[in-house]
Backbone as JSON, one array per atom type, in Angstrom:
{
  "sequence": "XXXXXXXXXXXXXXXXXXXXXXXXXXXXXXXXXXXXXXXXXXXXXXXXXXXXXXXXXXXXXXXXXXXXXXXXXXXXXXXXXXXXXXXXXXXXXXXXXXXXXXXXXXXXXXXXXXXXXXXXXXXXXXXXXXXXXXXXXXXXXXXXXXXXXXXXXXXXXXXXXXXXXX",
  "N": [[65.85, 52.62, 144.3], [63.61, 50.96, 144.39], [64.4, 48.91, 142.71], [66.55, 47.81, 144.15], [65.18, 46.85, 146.38], [63.55, 44.92, 145.17], [65.52, 43.13, 144.3], [66.49, 42.25, 146.76], [64.21, 40.95, 147.76], [63.91, 38.95, 145.83], [66.14, 37.52, 146.43], [65.72, 36.05, 148.71], [65.39, 33.24, 148.78], [67.97, 32.35, 148.08], [69.44, 33.37, 150.22], [68.32, 32.11, 152.52], [68.13, 29.32, 151.85], [70.62, 29.01, 150.77], [72.46, 29.44, 152.8], [73.69, 27.23, 154.39], [75.08, 26.02, 152.3], [76.73, 28.1, 151.48], [78.42, 28.31, 153.75], [79.86, 25.9, 153.6], [81.11, 26.21, 151.08], [82.65, 28.49, 151.56], [84.49, 27.44, 153.33], [85.83, 25.78, 151.59], [87.14, 27.66, 149.99], [88.94, 28.71, 151.83], [90.44, 26.54, 152.1], [89.87, 24.83, 154.14], [88.08, 22.63, 154.89], [86.18, 21.4, 157.39], [86.62, 18.53, 159.46], [84.29, 17.49, 160.56], [82.43, 18.26, 158.76], [83.05, 16.86, 156.54], [81.33, 15.09, 155.11], [78.36, 13.7, 153.65], [75.91, 16.11, 152.99], [72.58, 16.97, 153.24], [70.4, 19.13, 151.62], [67.37, 20.7, 151.73], [65.4, 21.72, 149.05], [62.97, 21.92, 147.87], [59.58, 21.07, 148.75], [59.77, 17.95, 150.31], [62.01, 17.29, 148.79], [65.47, 17.1, 148.17], [68.83, 18.32, 147.63], [72.23, 17.27, 147.38], [75.28, 17.76, 149.1], [78.67, 17.22, 149.03], [81.33, 17.75, 150.79], [84.84, 18.01, 150.37], [88.43, 18.01, 150.85], [89.7, 19.38, 148.66], [87.67, 19.99, 146.91], [84.13, 20.44, 146.31], [81.36, 18.49, 145.86], [78.26, 18.73, 144.32], [75.11, 17.38, 144.14], [72.19, 16.88, 142.32], [69.21, 15.22, 142.5], [66.93, 14.87, 139.99], [63.58, 15.57, 139.75], [60.35, 15.34, 138.36], [56.87, 16.01, 138.08], [55.15, 15.6, 135.94], [54.97, 13.49, 133.09], [55.72, 14.39, 130.55], [57.22, 16.66, 131.19], [59.31, 15.33, 132.44], [60.56, 13.9, 130.35], [61.33, 16.04, 128.69], [62.98, 17.44, 130.47], [65.03, 15.57, 130.92], [66.18, 15.43, 128.37], [66.94, 18.15, 128.09], [68.8, 18.38, 130.21], [70.82, 16.61, 129.41], [71.68, 17.92, 127.1], [72.5, 20.3, 128.3], [74.69, 19.5, 129.89], [76.4, 18.65, 127.86], [76.75, 21.04, 126.42], [78.21, 22.53, 128.22], [80.71, 21.61, 127.9], [81.88, 22.93, 125.87], [84.3, 25.11, 124.31], [84.14, 27.8, 125.25], [83.2, 27.61, 127.84], [85.03, 26.43, 129.51], [86.0, 27.17, 131.98], [83.98, 26.87, 133.71], [82.32, 25.07, 136.4], [82.89, 21.53, 136.39], [80.39, 19.39, 135.04], [78.11, 16.75, 135.28], [75.8, 14.32, 134.01], [73.67, 11.68, 134.9], [71.73, 8.73, 134.59], [71.45, 7.1, 136.71], [71.96, 6.94, 140.33], [74.87, 8.65, 141.52], [77.94, 7.25, 142.85], [78.66, 8.59, 145.17], [76.33, 8.9, 146.56], [75.71, 6.57, 147.83], [74.03, 4.72, 150.29], [72.12, 6.61, 150.83], [68.65, 7.18, 151.32], [66.15, 5.37, 149.44], [63.87, 6.85, 148.78], [64.83, 9.49, 148.79], [66.38, 9.33, 146.58], [64.73, 9.11, 144.43], [64.64, 9.89, 141.51], [63.34, 10.91, 138.48], [64.35, 12.08, 136.25], [67.01, 11.76, 136.17], [70.35, 12.42, 137.49], [72.19, 15.25, 138.35], [75.44, 16.38, 138.61], [77.68, 18.68, 140.01], [81.0, 19.75, 140.2], [82.72, 21.61, 142.39], [85.44, 23.69, 142.6], [88.04, 25.45, 144.43], [88.66, 27.72, 142.8], [86.24, 28.36, 141.65], [84.79, 29.67, 143.54], [86.16, 31.75, 144.65], [86.66, 35.05, 145.86], [84.39, 37.32, 144.45], [82.99, 35.39, 143.15], [81.78, 33.56, 144.78], [79.17, 34.36, 145.63], [77.73, 34.23, 143.19], [78.0, 31.52, 142.56], [76.72, 30.25, 144.75], [74.14, 31.28, 144.36], [73.53, 30.22, 141.79], [73.6, 27.44, 142.25], [71.67, 27.2, 144.27], [69.37, 27.84, 142.93], [69.18, 26.05, 140.87], [67.38, 23.88, 140.22], [65.01, 25.31, 139.75], [65.83, 26.79, 137.55], [66.18, 24.78, 135.61], [63.52, 23.81, 135.53], [62.19, 26.07, 134.56], [63.27, 26.23, 131.94], [62.32, 23.85, 130.89], [59.54, 24.32, 130.88], [59.48, 26.46, 129.1], [60.2, 25.17, 126.76], [57.95, 23.58, 126.39], [56.03, 25.51, 125.9], [56.97, 26.78, 123.66], [56.57, 27.59, 120.22], [56.08, 25.03, 117.82], [58.28, 24.03, 115.23], [57.61, 23.65, 111.78]],
  "CA": [[65.52, 51.96, 145.54], [62.69, 49.86, 144.11], [65.19, 47.81, 142.14], [67.31, 47.19, 145.24], [64.22, 46.1, 147.19], [63.17, 43.73, 144.4], [66.65, 42.2, 144.33], [66.51, 41.65, 148.1], [63.08, 40.01, 147.85], [64.23, 37.81, 144.97], [67.28, 36.81, 147.0], [65.36, 35.36, 149.95], [65.69, 31.8, 148.65], [69.41, 32.16, 148.11], [69.94, 33.66, 151.57], [67.87, 31.08, 153.46], [68.55, 27.99, 151.41], [72.04, 29.01, 150.43], [73.34, 29.66, 153.96], [74.58, 26.09, 154.67], [75.95, 25.84, 151.13], [77.73, 29.18, 151.56], [79.39, 27.95, 154.79], [80.71, 24.83, 153.06], [81.93, 26.74, 150.0], [83.65, 29.38, 152.16], [85.55, 26.59, 153.86], [86.6, 25.32, 150.44], [88.0, 28.77, 149.59], [90.02, 28.82, 152.8], [91.08, 25.22, 152.09], [89.74, 24.33, 155.5], [86.87, 21.86, 155.15], [86.3, 20.79, 158.72], [86.42, 17.08, 159.4], [82.91, 17.14, 160.86], [81.62, 18.53, 157.58], [83.51, 16.02, 155.45], [80.33, 14.04, 154.95], [77.24, 14.09, 152.79], [74.97, 17.04, 153.6], [71.33, 17.03, 152.48], [69.78, 20.44, 151.72], [66.02, 20.69, 151.16], [65.18, 22.86, 148.16], [61.54, 21.91, 147.57], [58.94, 20.13, 149.69], [60.13, 16.54, 150.17], [63.11, 17.1, 147.84], [66.76, 17.62, 148.62], [70.03, 18.07, 146.84], [73.26, 16.77, 148.27], [76.58, 18.42, 149.05], [79.72, 16.37, 149.58], [82.57, 18.54, 150.9], [86.12, 17.32, 150.5], [89.5, 18.97, 151.07], [90.03, 20.18, 147.48], [86.5, 20.22, 146.06], [82.81, 20.15, 146.85], [80.48, 17.94, 144.84], [76.85, 19.03, 144.57], [74.34, 16.44, 143.32], [70.76, 17.13, 142.27], [68.28, 14.25, 141.92], [65.96, 15.69, 139.27], [62.24, 14.98, 139.77], [59.27, 16.12, 137.75], [55.59, 15.33, 138.29], [54.53, 15.31, 134.66], [55.84, 12.65, 132.25], [56.27, 15.22, 129.47], [58.29, 17.44, 131.82], [60.43, 14.42, 132.71], [61.24, 13.64, 129.08], [61.98, 17.28, 128.26], [64.07, 17.74, 131.41], [66.13, 14.65, 130.66], [66.82, 15.91, 127.15], [67.57, 19.44, 128.4], [69.96, 18.17, 131.07], [71.87, 16.0, 128.6], [72.21, 19.01, 126.27], [73.14, 21.24, 129.22], [76.0, 18.95, 130.23], [77.21, 18.65, 126.64], [77.06, 22.44, 126.09], [79.21, 23.03, 129.17], [82.02, 21.11, 127.47], [82.38, 23.75, 124.77], [85.51, 25.88, 124.63], [83.86, 29.03, 125.98], [82.79, 27.35, 129.22], [85.97, 25.52, 130.16], [86.26, 27.6, 133.36], [82.79, 26.55, 134.52], [82.47, 23.81, 137.15], [82.53, 20.31, 135.66], [78.99, 19.0, 135.23], [77.83, 15.42, 134.76], [74.43, 13.83, 134.13], [73.59, 10.22, 134.92], [70.38, 8.23, 134.85], [71.46, 6.39, 138.0], [72.62, 7.72, 141.38], [76.33, 8.56, 141.6], [78.46, 6.47, 143.98], [78.71, 9.43, 146.37], [75.04, 8.84, 147.25], [75.5, 5.25, 148.45], [73.54, 4.81, 151.65], [71.01, 7.56, 150.91], [67.37, 6.46, 151.2], [65.57, 5.25, 148.1], [62.95, 7.97, 148.56], [65.63, 10.67, 148.45], [67.0, 9.1, 145.27], [63.69, 8.83, 143.43], [64.76, 10.88, 140.45], [62.87, 10.38, 137.2], [65.05, 12.76, 135.16], [68.44, 11.56, 136.36], [71.12, 13.1, 138.53], [73.16, 16.21, 137.84], [76.51, 16.62, 139.58], [78.63, 19.77, 139.77], [82.19, 19.68, 141.04], [83.13, 22.98, 142.66], [86.81, 23.83, 143.08], [88.24, 26.78, 145.03], [88.65, 28.8, 141.8], [84.85, 28.68, 141.32], [84.13, 30.39, 144.64], [87.05, 32.77, 145.19], [86.24, 36.44, 145.69], [82.97, 37.59, 144.18], [82.37, 34.22, 142.52], [81.03, 32.8, 145.78], [77.75, 34.72, 145.57], [77.16, 33.72, 141.94], [77.95, 30.06, 142.65], [75.66, 29.9, 145.69], [72.88, 31.59, 143.69], [73.3, 29.27, 140.7], [73.29, 26.12, 142.81], [70.42, 27.28, 145.04], [68.23, 27.99, 142.03], [69.37, 25.19, 139.71], [66.16, 23.15, 139.85], [64.09, 26.3, 139.18], [66.39, 27.1, 136.23], [65.82, 23.66, 134.72], [62.06, 23.81, 135.39], [61.85, 27.18, 133.66], [63.61, 25.88, 130.56], [61.39, 22.78, 130.48], [58.26, 24.96, 130.58], [59.66, 27.25, 127.89], [60.16, 24.23, 125.64], [56.56, 23.16, 126.2], [55.26, 26.65, 125.38], [57.56, 27.28, 122.42], [55.88, 27.1, 119.02], [56.77, 23.94, 117.13], [58.66, 24.32, 113.84], [57.04, 22.64, 110.88]],
  "C": [[64.57, 50.79, 145.31], [63.45, 48.65, 143.59], [65.96, 47.07, 143.24], [66.39, 46.35, 146.13], [63.8, 44.82, 146.47], [64.29, 42.68, 144.4], [66.71, 41.5, 145.68], [65.39, 40.62, 148.25], [63.38, 38.75, 147.03], [65.35, 36.95, 145.55], [66.96, 36.03, 148.26], [65.72, 33.88, 149.89], [67.19, 31.55, 148.78], [69.97, 32.38, 149.51], [69.58, 32.54, 152.53], [68.41, 29.71, 153.07], [70.05, 27.92, 151.19], [72.98, 29.13, 151.61], [74.23, 28.45, 154.27], [75.55, 25.83, 153.52], [77.07, 26.87, 151.15], [78.81, 28.84, 152.59], [80.38, 26.91, 154.25], [81.64, 25.37, 151.98], [82.97, 27.74, 150.51], [84.81, 28.58, 152.74], [86.43, 26.04, 152.74], [87.58, 26.41, 150.02], [89.19, 28.87, 150.54], [90.81, 27.51, 152.92], [90.99, 24.57, 153.47], [88.44, 23.6, 155.74], [87.06, 21.12, 156.46], [85.96, 19.31, 158.63], [84.98, 16.7, 159.71], [81.97, 17.45, 159.7], [82.01, 17.65, 156.4], [82.61, 14.8, 155.3], [79.21, 14.58, 154.07], [76.26, 14.97, 153.58], [73.75, 17.12, 152.68], [70.69, 18.4, 152.71], [68.42, 20.41, 151.01], [65.85, 21.93, 150.28], [63.74, 22.96, 147.68], [60.88, 20.96, 148.56], [59.27, 18.68, 149.35], [61.24, 16.27, 149.15], [64.36, 17.78, 148.34], [67.78, 17.52, 147.5], [71.14, 17.8, 147.85], [74.59, 17.46, 148.02], [77.59, 17.51, 149.74], [81.01, 17.18, 149.62], [83.78, 17.64, 151.06], [87.2, 18.4, 150.59], [89.71, 19.91, 149.87], [88.85, 20.51, 146.58], [85.23, 19.96, 146.85], [81.96, 19.65, 145.69], [79.04, 18.21, 145.25], [76.03, 18.18, 143.6], [72.85, 16.73, 143.47], [70.03, 15.92, 141.7], [67.16, 15.06, 141.27], [64.63, 14.95, 139.17], [61.25, 15.93, 139.13], [57.99, 15.31, 137.86], [54.98, 14.85, 136.99], [55.49, 14.51, 133.78], [56.45, 13.43, 131.09], [57.42, 16.07, 130.01], [59.52, 16.57, 132.04], [61.24, 14.17, 131.45], [61.99, 14.89, 128.62], [63.15, 17.64, 129.17], [65.27, 16.84, 131.16], [66.9, 15.09, 129.42], [67.58, 17.21, 127.4], [68.85, 19.23, 129.2], [71.12, 17.53, 130.31], [72.52, 17.05, 127.69], [72.99, 20.01, 127.11], [74.56, 20.77, 129.55], [76.92, 19.0, 129.02], [77.65, 20.08, 126.28], [78.15, 22.99, 127.0], [80.61, 22.54, 128.82], [82.62, 21.94, 126.35], [83.52, 24.64, 125.25], [85.24, 27.12, 125.48], [83.51, 28.82, 127.44], [83.78, 26.46, 129.97], [86.38, 25.96, 131.56], [85.09, 27.31, 134.28], [83.03, 25.26, 135.29], [82.12, 22.61, 136.28], [81.11, 19.87, 136.04], [78.77, 17.65, 134.56], [76.35, 15.11, 134.93], [74.5, 12.31, 134.09], [72.15, 9.81, 135.19], [70.3, 7.49, 136.18], [72.23, 7.21, 139.04], [74.14, 7.56, 141.36], [76.75, 7.8, 142.87], [78.48, 7.28, 145.27], [77.43, 9.35, 147.19], [74.73, 7.45, 147.81], [75.06, 5.45, 149.89], [72.41, 5.81, 151.85], [69.72, 6.8, 150.65], [66.86, 6.44, 149.77], [64.62, 6.4, 147.79], [63.71, 9.23, 148.15], [66.25, 10.56, 147.07], [65.98, 8.84, 144.17], [63.66, 9.92, 142.37], [64.3, 10.27, 139.13], [63.51, 11.08, 136.0], [66.57, 12.7, 135.37], [69.04, 12.4, 137.47], [72.13, 14.03, 137.87], [74.17, 16.49, 138.95], [77.38, 17.78, 139.1], [79.8, 19.57, 140.72], [82.74, 21.1, 141.16], [84.53, 22.96, 143.25], [86.99, 25.22, 143.67], [88.16, 27.93, 144.01], [87.22, 29.22, 141.42], [84.16, 29.53, 142.38], [85.02, 31.46, 145.26], [86.49, 34.16, 144.9], [84.74, 36.56, 145.47], [82.26, 36.41, 143.53], [81.52, 33.42, 143.5], [79.54, 33.08, 145.68], [77.08, 34.12, 144.33], [77.01, 32.2, 142.0], [76.84, 29.6, 143.59], [74.3, 30.14, 145.04], [72.56, 30.54, 142.63], [72.93, 27.89, 141.22], [71.96, 26.13, 143.55], [69.19, 27.33, 144.13], [68.3, 27.05, 140.82], [68.1, 24.46, 139.28], [65.14, 24.1, 139.22], [64.53, 26.68, 137.76], [66.0, 26.02, 135.22], [64.31, 23.65, 134.48], [61.59, 24.91, 134.44], [62.11, 26.79, 132.21], [62.74, 24.74, 130.03], [60.06, 23.41, 130.07], [58.35, 25.81, 129.32], [59.61, 26.35, 126.66], [58.74, 23.78, 125.34], [55.77, 24.27, 125.51], [55.76, 27.15, 124.04], [56.79, 26.73, 121.23], [56.73, 26.04, 118.31], [57.07, 24.35, 115.7], [58.08, 23.24, 112.95], [58.0, 22.26, 109.8]]
}
């Protein structure tokens, strides 16, 4: 019972923040993205920071402007994200959603305010297709996207704390 309670507490972010994302991804599964949702959606994931969801009939693109306060974190995050994208191209991950990194905003973000696009570690885009959210995959996908920035931040901090090889 303690474990179940801890899982519920840990899932608060995914439930609250992931609710609008879940609605959009469920529509993708049913192949029924509503025309009023066929536009850029901004979801706040940290104070003054958002990620963007662009629903389309056959896919949903999720774009994260990556921001870090510390210059060392920014350099490490940029390196990590480039490696992350490259690693996802390996044979074992060919069923994972396509992932791209760019130092400049993707075209899908044209018209978004400069403040919302102030990313110092680039932009990460995931393209989600129905196969990525069918059945039980929906929960995992919502969780992964809702916690992506925290995942990257964790790995940046681990790199800082890791002992240096001589």
